[in-house]
Short mmCIF file of C-alpha atoms and ligand atoms in Angstrom, two decimals:
data_model
loop_
_atom_site.label_atom_id
_atom_site.label_comp_id
_atom_site.label_asym_id
_atom_site.label_seq_id
_atom_site.Cartn_x
_atom_site.Cartn_y
_atom_site.Cartn_z
CA MET N 78 -10.85 -13.84 -83.95
CA ALA N 79 -12.63 -10.61 -85.66
CA LEU N 80 -15.80 -9.45 -84.05
CA SER N 81 -19.30 -9.64 -86.18
CA ALA N 82 -21.19 -6.74 -86.78
CA LEU N 83 -23.95 -7.78 -84.37
CA GLN N 84 -20.87 -8.70 -81.64
CA ARG N 85 -19.51 -4.91 -82.12
CA THR N 86 -22.42 -3.69 -81.70
CA THR N 87 -24.10 -5.45 -78.70
CA PHE N 88 -20.16 -4.72 -77.19
CA LEU N 89 -20.51 -0.83 -77.54
CA VAL N 90 -24.18 -0.98 -76.16
CA ALA N 91 -22.75 -2.34 -73.16
CA LEU N 92 -20.06 -0.26 -72.54
CA ALA N 93 -22.25 2.89 -73.33
CA GLY N 94 -24.83 1.59 -70.57
CA CYS N 95 -21.39 0.76 -68.20
CA SER N 96 -20.84 4.16 -68.57
CA THR N 97 -21.82 7.21 -66.03
CA ALA N 98 -19.24 9.83 -66.99
CA ALA N 99 -20.64 9.75 -70.91
CA ALA N 100 -23.92 9.72 -69.36
CA PRO N 101 -25.65 11.86 -72.13
CA PHE N 102 -28.33 15.01 -70.95
CA LEU N 103 -31.88 14.28 -70.56
CA ASP N 104 -34.15 16.48 -70.69
CA SER N 105 -36.44 16.85 -67.99
CA GLY N 106 -39.03 17.62 -70.14
CA THR N 107 -39.96 21.27 -69.43
CA GLY N 108 -37.69 22.12 -72.38
CA ASN N 109 -37.27 25.78 -70.96
CA GLU N 110 -33.98 24.73 -69.32
CA PRO N 111 -31.02 25.49 -71.41
CA PRO N 112 -28.93 22.39 -71.41
CA PRO N 113 -25.90 23.08 -69.90
CA ARG N 114 -23.04 24.13 -71.62
CA PRO N 115 -19.63 21.89 -72.58
CA ASP N 116 -17.55 24.77 -70.99
CA ALA N 117 -19.84 25.57 -68.21
CA PRO N 118 -17.59 26.35 -65.20
CA PRO N 119 -17.49 24.14 -61.99
CA VAL N 120 -20.09 25.30 -59.30
CA ASP N 121 -18.40 26.39 -57.28
CA MET N 122 -18.03 25.03 -53.72
CA PRO N 123 -18.84 27.16 -51.30
CA PRO N 124 -15.71 28.63 -49.37
CA PRO N 125 -14.51 26.62 -46.33
CA VAL N 126 -16.22 27.96 -42.98
CA ASP N 127 -13.34 29.41 -40.75
CA MET N 128 -13.15 27.30 -37.49
CA PRO N 129 -13.79 28.93 -34.82
CA PRO N 130 -10.70 30.77 -33.23
CA PRO N 131 -9.79 28.90 -30.28
CA VAL N 132 -11.31 29.99 -27.14
CA ASP N 133 -8.54 31.43 -24.66
CA MET N 134 -8.27 29.17 -21.41
CA PRO N 135 -8.78 31.78 -18.47
CA PRO N 136 -6.42 31.89 -16.08
CA PRO N 137 -6.48 29.56 -13.64
CA VAL N 138 -7.93 31.37 -10.53
CA ASP N 139 -6.99 29.76 -7.52
CA ALA N 140 -6.67 26.97 -8.55
CA PRO N 141 -6.51 23.52 -6.28
CA PRO N 142 -2.97 22.65 -5.41
CA GLY N 143 -1.44 19.74 -5.73
CA ILE N 144 -1.01 17.46 -3.16
CA TYR N 145 2.41 16.53 -1.97
CA SER N 146 3.55 12.86 -2.74
CA HIS N 147 6.80 11.53 -3.32
CA THR N 148 7.30 8.03 -3.54
CA VAL N 149 10.74 6.26 -1.81
CA THR N 150 12.12 2.66 -2.76
CA ILE N 151 13.02 0.48 0.23
CA ASP N 152 16.60 -0.37 -0.76
CA GLY N 153 18.88 0.92 2.00
CA VAL N 154 19.42 3.95 -0.30
CA ASP N 155 18.68 7.10 1.46
CA ASP N 156 16.30 8.73 -0.94
CA PHE N 157 14.15 11.25 1.05
CA THR N 158 14.75 15.27 0.31
CA ALA N 159 15.58 18.18 2.81
CA VAL N 160 11.58 18.47 3.17
CA GLU N 161 11.22 15.31 4.73
CA GLN N 162 14.22 15.29 7.22
CA PHE N 163 13.25 15.77 11.03
CA ALA N 164 15.23 16.45 13.94
CA THR N 165 14.82 14.20 17.24
CA THR N 166 15.08 14.38 20.93
CA SER N 167 18.42 12.63 20.35
CA ASN N 168 21.32 14.53 18.63
CA GLY N 169 22.50 11.52 17.06
CA PHE N 170 19.60 10.25 15.39
CA ALA N 171 17.42 11.52 12.33
CA ALA N 172 14.33 10.72 11.34
CA ARG N 173 12.64 11.03 7.78
CA VAL N 174 9.14 11.05 6.81
CA THR N 175 7.01 11.20 3.32
CA TRP N 176 4.41 9.30 1.77
CA ASP N 177 2.44 8.60 -1.71
CA ALA N 178 -0.78 7.36 -2.82
CA THR N 179 0.02 3.58 -1.18
CA ASN N 180 2.31 4.35 1.57
CA ILE N 181 3.68 6.33 4.61
CA TYR N 182 7.42 5.80 4.05
CA ILE N 183 9.73 6.28 7.52
CA ALA N 184 13.40 6.26 7.86
CA TYR N 185 15.69 6.65 10.92
CA THR N 186 19.62 7.57 11.03
CA GLY N 187 21.77 6.79 14.22
CA ALA N 188 24.07 4.52 15.78
CA ASP N 189 21.36 1.88 17.45
CA ILE N 190 20.37 1.67 13.49
CA VAL N 191 23.23 -0.62 13.45
CA PRO N 192 22.52 -4.20 14.13
CA THR N 193 25.38 -4.48 15.59
CA THR N 194 25.07 -2.08 18.74
CA SER N 195 24.83 -2.82 22.44
CA ASP N 196 21.89 -4.48 23.67
CA ALA N 197 20.56 -4.66 20.13
CA LYS N 198 18.07 -7.33 20.78
CA GLN N 199 16.49 -4.81 23.30
CA LYS N 200 16.56 -1.72 21.34
CA TRP N 201 13.37 -0.95 19.15
CA LEU N 202 12.14 1.74 17.03
CA PHE N 203 8.63 2.24 16.98
CA ALA N 204 5.90 3.93 14.20
CA TYR N 205 2.53 4.64 15.95
CA VAL N 206 -0.06 5.63 13.29
CA ASP N 207 -3.21 6.88 14.27
CA THR N 208 -5.36 6.50 11.10
CA ASP N 209 -8.45 9.41 12.16
CA PRO N 210 -6.39 11.80 14.38
CA GLY N 211 -8.60 14.01 16.46
CA ALA N 212 -11.58 11.75 16.31
CA ALA N 213 -10.76 9.80 20.03
CA THR N 214 -10.21 6.35 18.57
CA GLY N 215 -7.93 4.16 19.16
CA ALA N 216 -4.86 3.35 21.65
CA THR N 217 -4.20 6.67 24.12
CA GLU N 218 -0.92 4.91 25.22
CA SER N 219 1.53 2.27 23.75
CA GLN N 220 2.26 -1.07 24.48
CA THR N 221 4.47 -1.26 27.60
CA TYR N 222 7.71 -3.13 26.87
CA ASN N 223 9.24 -4.21 30.17
CA THR N 224 8.27 -1.45 32.36
CA GLN N 225 7.65 1.44 29.59
CA LYS N 226 5.27 2.72 27.70
CA ALA N 227 4.38 5.79 26.26
CA LYS N 228 1.44 8.43 26.70
CA PHE N 229 -0.03 10.33 23.33
CA PRO N 230 -0.25 13.58 22.72
CA ALA N 231 -3.68 15.43 22.75
CA GLY N 232 -5.66 14.08 19.61
CA PHE N 233 -3.81 10.98 19.03
CA GLY N 234 -5.14 7.56 19.08
CA ALA N 235 -3.34 5.17 17.57
CA GLU N 236 -4.73 2.15 15.43
CA PHE N 237 -1.40 0.29 14.55
CA TYR N 238 2.09 0.24 15.28
CA ALA N 239 5.14 -0.76 13.29
CA ARG N 240 8.16 -2.18 14.93
CA TRP N 241 11.38 -2.36 14.37
CA ARG N 242 13.99 -4.63 16.72
CA CYS N 243 17.55 -3.06 16.15
CA ASP N 244 19.35 -6.39 15.71
CA ALA N 245 17.65 -6.34 12.35
CA THR N 246 15.80 -9.62 12.54
CA PHE N 247 12.34 -8.94 13.48
CA HIS N 248 9.94 -6.33 12.95
CA THR N 249 6.09 -6.26 12.36
CA LEU N 250 3.08 -4.27 11.94
CA GLU N 251 0.81 -4.90 14.92
CA LYS N 252 -3.14 -3.92 15.11
CA HIS N 253 -4.81 -2.37 18.82
CA ALA N 254 -7.09 -4.59 20.17
CA GLY N 255 -8.75 -2.86 22.16
CA GLY N 256 -7.37 -1.67 25.91
CA ALA N 257 -3.69 -2.51 26.13
CA SER N 258 -4.17 -5.07 23.97
CA TRP N 259 -2.56 -5.28 20.60
CA SER N 260 -2.23 -8.19 18.01
CA THR N 261 0.58 -9.09 15.31
CA THR N 262 -1.20 -8.26 11.27
CA GLY N 263 0.07 -10.44 8.57
CA ALA N 264 1.39 -7.07 6.87
CA VAL N 265 5.25 -7.03 7.34
CA PRO N 266 6.39 -3.42 6.13
CA PRO N 267 8.81 -3.53 3.57
CA ALA N 268 12.21 -2.42 5.36
CA SER N 269 15.73 -2.59 4.63
CA GLN N 270 18.33 -1.46 6.82
CA VAL N 271 21.98 -0.31 5.38
CA GLY N 272 24.62 0.73 8.62
CA PRO N 273 23.28 3.07 10.71
CA TYR N 274 20.31 3.88 8.03
CA LEU N 275 16.72 1.86 7.59
CA GLU N 276 14.31 2.72 5.92
CA PHE N 277 10.80 0.78 5.53
CA ALA N 278 7.10 1.36 4.06
CA ILE N 279 3.97 1.29 6.20
CA PRO N 280 0.94 0.54 3.34
CA ARG N 281 -1.94 2.82 3.53
CA VAL N 282 -4.09 -0.49 3.25
CA ALA N 283 -2.76 -2.14 5.52
CA ILE N 284 -3.40 0.46 8.47
CA GLU N 285 -6.93 0.81 7.16
CA ALA N 286 -6.58 4.57 6.24
CA THR N 287 -9.29 5.90 4.24
CA GLY N 288 -9.01 9.50 4.98
CA THR N 289 -7.32 12.40 4.39
CA THR N 290 -5.21 12.91 7.60
CA ILE N 291 -2.88 10.24 9.07
CA GLY N 292 -1.38 11.36 12.67
CA LEU N 293 2.26 9.78 13.32
CA VAL N 294 4.42 9.74 16.24
CA THR N 295 8.24 7.66 16.38
CA TRP N 296 10.86 7.19 18.91
CA MET N 297 12.78 4.24 20.16
CA ILE N 298 13.40 2.23 23.20
CA ASN N 299 16.26 0.27 25.17
CA GLU N 300 13.99 -2.23 27.44
CA LYS N 301 17.18 -3.85 28.96
CA PRO N 302 16.39 -4.00 32.62
CA GLY N 303 18.46 -1.19 34.48
CA VAL N 304 19.02 1.05 31.32
CA GLU N 305 16.00 1.21 30.07
CA GLY N 306 15.21 4.42 28.31
CA THR N 307 13.29 6.22 25.60
CA PHE N 308 14.97 8.23 23.15
CA ALA N 309 14.83 9.61 19.62
CA GLY N 310 11.72 10.55 19.23
CA LEU N 311 10.13 12.46 16.40
CA PHE N 312 10.30 16.16 16.90
CA GLN N 313 12.94 17.83 18.65
CA GLY N 314 11.52 18.78 22.09
CA ASN N 315 8.35 16.49 21.84
CA PHE N 316 9.69 14.83 25.19
CA THR N 317 12.92 14.37 27.66
CA ASN N 318 15.22 11.55 26.89
CA GLY N 319 15.16 9.10 29.76
CA TYR N 320 13.70 6.31 31.68
CA GLY N 321 9.71 6.68 30.55
CA ALA N 322 7.25 4.45 32.64
CA ALA N 323 4.30 6.84 31.27
CA MET N 324 6.60 8.93 28.40
CA GLN N 325 4.38 11.94 28.24
CA LEU N 326 4.43 12.56 24.36
CA THR N 327 3.37 16.25 23.28
CA LYS N 328 3.57 16.24 19.67
CA TYR N 329 2.90 14.35 16.55
CA LEU N 330 3.40 14.77 12.69
CA ARG N 331 -0.27 15.08 11.03
CA ILE N 332 -0.11 14.04 7.51
CA ASP N 333 -2.16 15.93 5.21
CA LEU N 334 -3.23 13.24 2.75
CA THR N 335 -5.10 16.55 0.36
CA SER N 336 -2.06 19.27 1.45
CA GLN N 337 0.68 20.32 -0.88
CA ASN N 338 2.74 21.34 1.71
CA PRO N 339 5.84 18.72 2.00
CA PRO N 340 6.36 16.70 5.53
CA ASN N 341 8.31 19.38 7.98
CA ASP N 342 5.93 22.10 6.62
CA PRO N 343 5.44 23.77 10.59
CA GLY N 344 2.10 23.39 9.61
CA ASN N 345 2.11 19.41 10.35
CA VAL N 346 2.97 19.83 13.77
CA ALA N 347 -0.05 18.78 15.88
CA PRO N 348 -1.98 19.47 18.28
CA1 CA B 521 15.41 4.40 -0.47
CA1 CA B 522 -7.61 6.97 16.08
#
């Protein structure tokens, strides 16, 4: 339908009112400003301000070293590395130790780890832990098995120990309860044994280890009457294998949780 003249006018005014792009120049009133020329060049945008060049980071100067950490999978497969290996007081037995933010990992190899070994129900692997080495706290001697125990090295006082019975049917985490008393905790260390290889983890939370160092001593015993013996101690030369009514240990592994040094670094031998 054709628009009437009045309708067309209203429609065009409405269009003009809506337009901004075509808004006419409005004199501000001074009358001195020349109207912009239709071909006035666009106002130049200021040139972009150059971003300042990246400041070179200064090279690290004596940057703090990383800390040593290695997570082991408890699956019966040996995944310890060369720097985590330790000779023991027995030629046929080797120890492995490493750690991460969550656990201390310990492994042993040797014929008596095989559950069918003779006297398997009377052979044990012990791992005693000092959560504050040097602080003169905790037990100065191990728990007695039959007639044997160990006396700890200077500076080592145990708060906990893990024990593994070589028939592979029993292992626990024990807590020092004062004097010669120990009590079994509810934390059973994850462990896996395959043939002559045993690996287990001691959760740092289970031993209430909140400091930056942890002391560790490990060894094995046979508690069978008549053939009692103490052997396979961590660190070759720690003690002389044999019957140990009070076997004097002379060395422990001092784990420094803030150090980049690997487990078998000579600096970790204490005292
Ligand atoms: Ca493993
Ligand atoms: Ca202690």
